Amino acid sequence: MSEFTHINAQGHAHMVDVTTKEVTEREARAQAFVEMAPETLQMIINGQHHKGDVFATARIAGIQAAKKTSDLIPLCHPLMLTKVELELVAEPEFNRVRITSLCKLAGKTGVEMEALTAASVAALTIYDMCKAVQKDITITSVSLLEKRGGKSGDFKAKA
């Protein structure tokens, strides 16, 4: 198992120095699920939510969040993302919304945190928009699905 990279020899948190790393194409995908009552999901699907288009708002929030990840997570590097994409799919058979994010760049460090932040904030936005209708909505399974590029190589979560 690898060691923690954000802790220096003295045991203090620090930002990893990526100055000498190669610029490579990097990509990460993450997911989150938002579970809710069938009636709440149907309201979203039918476009009947009084606050407007829940999916469009969550998509924009996720994109903004990916771009602001280094402002939220203390040791993350600010990155020049070249692509952020969010897919929101209603899964009525499970009473949930599946959120999948994709982040890409050509850079010296990975985009896993940006993908995870995008999916998380999109999920939080759905909760925020729907909390007046249902308070017990749950956000589950926020996870990295895959990452590509960089020194550590590729990763794909087990299905």
mmCIF file of C-alpha atoms in Angstrom:
data_model
loop_
_atom_site.group_PDB
_atom_site.id
_atom_site.type_symbol
_atom_site.label_atom_id
_atom_site.label_comp_id
_atom_site.label_asym_id
_atom_site.label_seq_id
_atom_site.Cartn_x
_atom_site.Cartn_y
_atom_site.Cartn_z
ATOM 1 C CA MET A 1 0.000 0.000 0.000
ATOM 2 C CA SER A 2 1.226 3.516 -0.798
ATOM 3 C CA GLU A 3 1.904 6.123 1.863
ATOM 4 C CA PHE A 4 -0.104 9.295 2.399
ATOM 5 C CA THR A 5 1.252 11.990 0.082
ATOM 6 C CA HIS A 6 -0.181 14.992 1.937
ATOM 7 C CA ILE A 7 1.837 14.397 5.124
ATOM 8 C CA ASN A 8 5.490 15.441 5.235
ATOM 9 C CA ALA A 9 8.395 13.835 7.125
ATOM 10 C CA GLN A 10 7.488 15.756 10.293
ATOM 11 C CA GLY A 11 3.905 14.460 10.150
ATOM 12 C CA HIS A 12 2.430 17.805 9.089
ATOM 13 C CA ALA A 13 -0.142 18.291 6.354
ATOM 14 C CA HIS A 14 1.301 19.922 3.239
ATOM 15 C CA MET A 15 0.491 20.506 -0.395
ATOM 16 C CA VAL A 16 2.326 18.048 -2.630
ATOM 17 C CA ASP A 17 4.958 19.643 -4.890
ATOM 18 C CA VAL A 18 4.091 18.734 -8.487
ATOM 19 C CA THR A 19 6.622 21.086 -10.110
ATOM 20 C CA THR A 20 8.702 18.366 -11.752
ATOM 21 C CA LYS A 21 5.857 16.035 -12.705
ATOM 22 C CA GLU A 22 5.060 15.464 -16.368
ATOM 23 C CA VAL A 23 1.994 17.049 -17.912
ATOM 24 C CA THR A 24 -0.264 14.197 -18.994
ATOM 25 C CA GLU A 25 -3.888 13.814 -20.012
ATOM 26 C CA ARG A 26 -5.943 12.921 -16.958
ATOM 27 C CA GLU A 27 -9.568 11.975 -16.486
ATOM 28 C CA ALA A 28 -11.784 10.897 -13.603
ATOM 29 C CA ARG A 29 -15.390 9.767 -13.229
ATOM 30 C CA ALA A 30 -17.350 9.733 -9.997
ATOM 31 C CA GLN A 31 -20.905 9.028 -8.929
ATOM 32 C CA ALA A 32 -23.464 9.779 -6.247
ATOM 33 C CA PHE A 33 -27.036 8.654 -5.685
ATOM 34 C CA VAL A 34 -29.902 10.711 -4.290
ATOM 35 C CA GLU A 35 -32.650 8.513 -2.850
ATOM 36 C CA MET A 36 -36.142 9.912 -2.310
ATOM 37 C CA ALA A 37 -39.839 9.122 -2.188
ATOM 38 C CA PRO A 38 -41.432 8.096 -5.495
ATOM 39 C CA GLU A 39 -43.658 11.199 -5.387
ATOM 40 C CA THR A 40 -40.671 13.531 -5.048
ATOM 41 C CA LEU A 41 -38.856 11.856 -7.922
ATOM 42 C CA GLN A 42 -41.964 12.020 -10.078
ATOM 43 C CA MET A 43 -42.254 15.745 -9.373
ATOM 44 C CA ILE A 44 -38.700 16.208 -10.671
ATOM 45 C CA ILE A 45 -39.238 13.996 -13.719
ATOM 46 C CA ASN A 46 -42.480 15.773 -14.643
ATOM 47 C CA GLY A 47 -40.904 19.216 -14.261
ATOM 48 C CA GLN A 48 -43.466 20.156 -11.616
ATOM 49 C CA HIS A 49 -41.055 21.331 -8.947
ATOM 50 C CA HIS A 50 -41.920 24.862 -7.852
ATOM 51 C CA LYS A 51 -38.227 25.905 -7.817
ATOM 52 C CA GLY A 52 -37.717 25.022 -11.485
ATOM 53 C CA ASP A 53 -35.589 22.498 -13.362
ATOM 54 C CA VAL A 54 -33.875 20.492 -10.614
ATOM 55 C CA PHE A 55 -31.548 18.589 -12.948
ATOM 56 C CA ALA A 56 -30.376 21.713 -14.812
ATOM 57 C CA THR A 57 -29.649 23.504 -11.538
ATOM 58 C CA ALA A 58 -27.797 20.496 -10.088
ATOM 59 C CA ARG A 59 -25.761 20.115 -13.293
ATOM 60 C CA ILE A 60 -24.608 23.747 -13.181
ATOM 61 C CA ALA A 61 -23.843 23.461 -9.446
ATOM 62 C CA GLY A 62 -21.713 20.369 -10.071
ATOM 63 C CA ILE A 63 -19.755 22.100 -12.830
ATOM 64 C CA GLN A 64 -19.143 25.139 -10.623
ATOM 65 C CA ALA A 65 -18.081 22.902 -7.738
ATOM 66 C CA ALA A 66 -15.519 21.038 -9.861
ATOM 67 C CA LYS A 67 -13.993 24.380 -10.851
ATOM 68 C CA LYS A 68 -13.837 25.504 -7.191
ATOM 69 C CA THR A 69 -12.552 22.269 -5.627
ATOM 70 C CA SER A 70 -9.230 23.778 -4.550
ATOM 71 C CA ASP A 71 -11.178 26.472 -2.655
ATOM 72 C CA LEU A 72 -13.073 23.778 -0.740
ATOM 73 C CA ILE A 73 -10.480 21.044 -0.145
ATOM 74 C CA PRO A 74 -7.435 22.638 1.549
ATOM 75 C CA LEU A 75 -4.573 20.686 -0.060
ATOM 76 C CA CYS A 76 -5.953 20.379 -3.604
ATOM 77 C CA HIS A 77 -4.118 22.160 -6.395
ATOM 78 C CA PRO A 78 -6.060 24.695 -8.472
ATOM 79 C CA LEU A 79 -6.525 23.045 -11.853
ATOM 80 C CA MET A 80 -7.256 24.234 -15.374
ATOM 81 C CA LEU A 81 -10.050 21.814 -16.188
ATOM 82 C CA THR A 82 -10.701 21.293 -19.880
ATOM 83 C CA LYS A 83 -13.971 19.391 -19.458
ATOM 84 C CA VAL A 84 -16.564 18.936 -16.739
ATOM 85 C CA GLU A 85 -19.659 16.929 -17.537
ATOM 86 C CA LEU A 86 -22.500 15.788 -15.318
ATOM 87 C CA GLU A 87 -25.164 13.259 -16.186
ATOM 88 C CA LEU A 88 -28.266 13.021 -14.012
ATOM 89 C CA VAL A 89 -30.523 10.054 -14.608
ATOM 90 C CA ALA A 90 -33.782 9.358 -12.824
ATOM 91 C CA GLU A 91 -34.050 5.700 -11.800
ATOM 92 C CA PRO A 92 -37.722 5.360 -10.764
ATOM 93 C CA GLU A 93 -37.313 1.615 -10.218
ATOM 94 C CA PHE A 94 -34.964 2.462 -7.311
ATOM 95 C CA ASN A 95 -36.569 5.798 -6.262
ATOM 96 C CA ARG A 96 -33.339 7.651 -6.891
ATOM 97 C CA VAL A 97 -31.294 9.860 -9.154
ATOM 98 C CA ARG A 98 -27.905 8.660 -10.312
ATOM 99 C CA ILE A 99 -25.341 11.413 -10.803
ATOM 100 C CA THR A 100 -22.211 10.705 -12.818
ATOM 101 C CA SER A 101 -19.464 13.280 -13.253
ATOM 102 C CA LEU A 102 -16.524 13.429 -15.629
ATOM 103 C CA CYS A 103 -13.551 15.787 -15.277
ATOM 104 C CA LYS A 104 -10.618 16.074 -17.693
ATOM 105 C CA LEU A 105 -7.448 18.076 -18.123
ATOM 106 C CA ALA A 106 -3.870 18.018 -19.319
ATOM 107 C CA GLY A 107 -1.886 18.619 -16.178
ATOM 108 C CA LYS A 108 0.504 17.505 -13.452
ATOM 109 C CA THR A 109 -2.019 16.173 -10.953
ATOM 110 C CA GLY A 110 -5.206 14.148 -11.062
ATOM 111 C CA VAL A 111 -8.832 15.234 -11.183
ATOM 112 C CA GLU A 112 -10.378 12.673 -8.833
ATOM 113 C CA MET A 113 -11.274 15.271 -6.207
ATOM 114 C CA GLU A 114 -12.898 17.490 -8.816
ATOM 115 C CA ALA A 115 -15.061 14.625 -10.087
ATOM 116 C CA LEU A 116 -16.057 13.631 -6.544
ATOM 117 C CA THR A 117 -16.815 17.238 -5.612
ATOM 118 C CA ALA A 118 -18.924 17.726 -8.743
ATOM 119 C CA ALA A 119 -21.051 14.643 -8.005
ATOM 120 C CA SER A 120 -21.373 15.556 -4.315
ATOM 121 C CA VAL A 121 -22.443 19.149 -4.872
ATOM 122 C CA ALA A 122 -24.900 18.150 -7.595
ATOM 123 C CA ALA A 123 -26.436 15.719 -5.075
ATOM 124 C CA LEU A 124 -26.517 18.395 -2.372
ATOM 125 C CA THR A 125 -28.234 20.753 -4.815
ATOM 126 C CA ILE A 126 -30.969 18.199 -5.472
ATOM 127 C CA TYR A 127 -31.430 17.868 -1.726
ATOM 128 C CA ASP A 128 -31.545 21.641 -1.286
ATOM 129 C CA MET A 129 -34.133 22.104 -4.010
ATOM 130 C CA CYS A 130 -36.329 19.269 -2.728
ATOM 131 C CA LYS A 131 -36.037 19.623 1.058
ATOM 132 C CA ALA A 132 -39.262 21.650 1.265
ATOM 133 C CA VAL A 133 -41.097 18.678 -0.241
ATOM 134 C CA GLN A 134 -39.202 15.896 1.571
ATOM 135 C CA LYS A 135 -36.716 16.183 4.440
ATOM 136 C CA ASP A 136 -35.513 12.560 4.578
ATOM 137 C CA ILE A 137 -33.853 12.439 1.156
ATOM 138 C CA THR A 138 -30.532 10.593 1.384
ATOM 139 C CA ILE A 139 -27.291 10.957 -0.537
ATOM 140 C CA THR A 140 -25.444 7.660 -0.881
ATOM 141 C CA SER A 141 -22.538 5.929 -2.566
ATOM 142 C CA VAL A 142 -20.391 8.920 -3.415
ATOM 143 C CA SER A 143 -17.447 7.162 -5.016
ATOM 144 C CA LEU A 144 -14.732 7.270 -7.625
ATOM 145 C CA LEU A 145 -15.685 5.084 -10.583
ATOM 146 C CA GLU A 146 -12.453 5.375 -12.525
ATOM 147 C CA LYS A 147 -9.421 7.504 -13.180
ATOM 148 C CA ARG A 148 -7.010 7.580 -16.059
ATOM 149 C CA GLY A 149 -3.522 9.005 -16.482
ATOM 150 C CA GLY A 150 -0.702 10.046 -14.230
ATOM 151 C CA LYS A 151 2.149 8.225 -12.554
ATOM 152 C CA SER A 152 -0.089 5.929 -10.492
ATOM 153 C CA GLY A 153 -1.791 4.657 -13.650
ATOM 154 C CA ASP A 154 -5.391 3.796 -14.288
ATOM 155 C CA PHE A 155 -8.017 2.741 -11.751
ATOM 156 C CA LYS A 156 -11.465 1.279 -12.228
ATOM 157 C CA ALA A 157 -13.783 0.520 -9.309
ATOM 158 C CA LYS A 158 -15.000 -3.034 -8.959
ATOM 159 C CA ALA A 159 -18.541 -3.405 -10.242
#
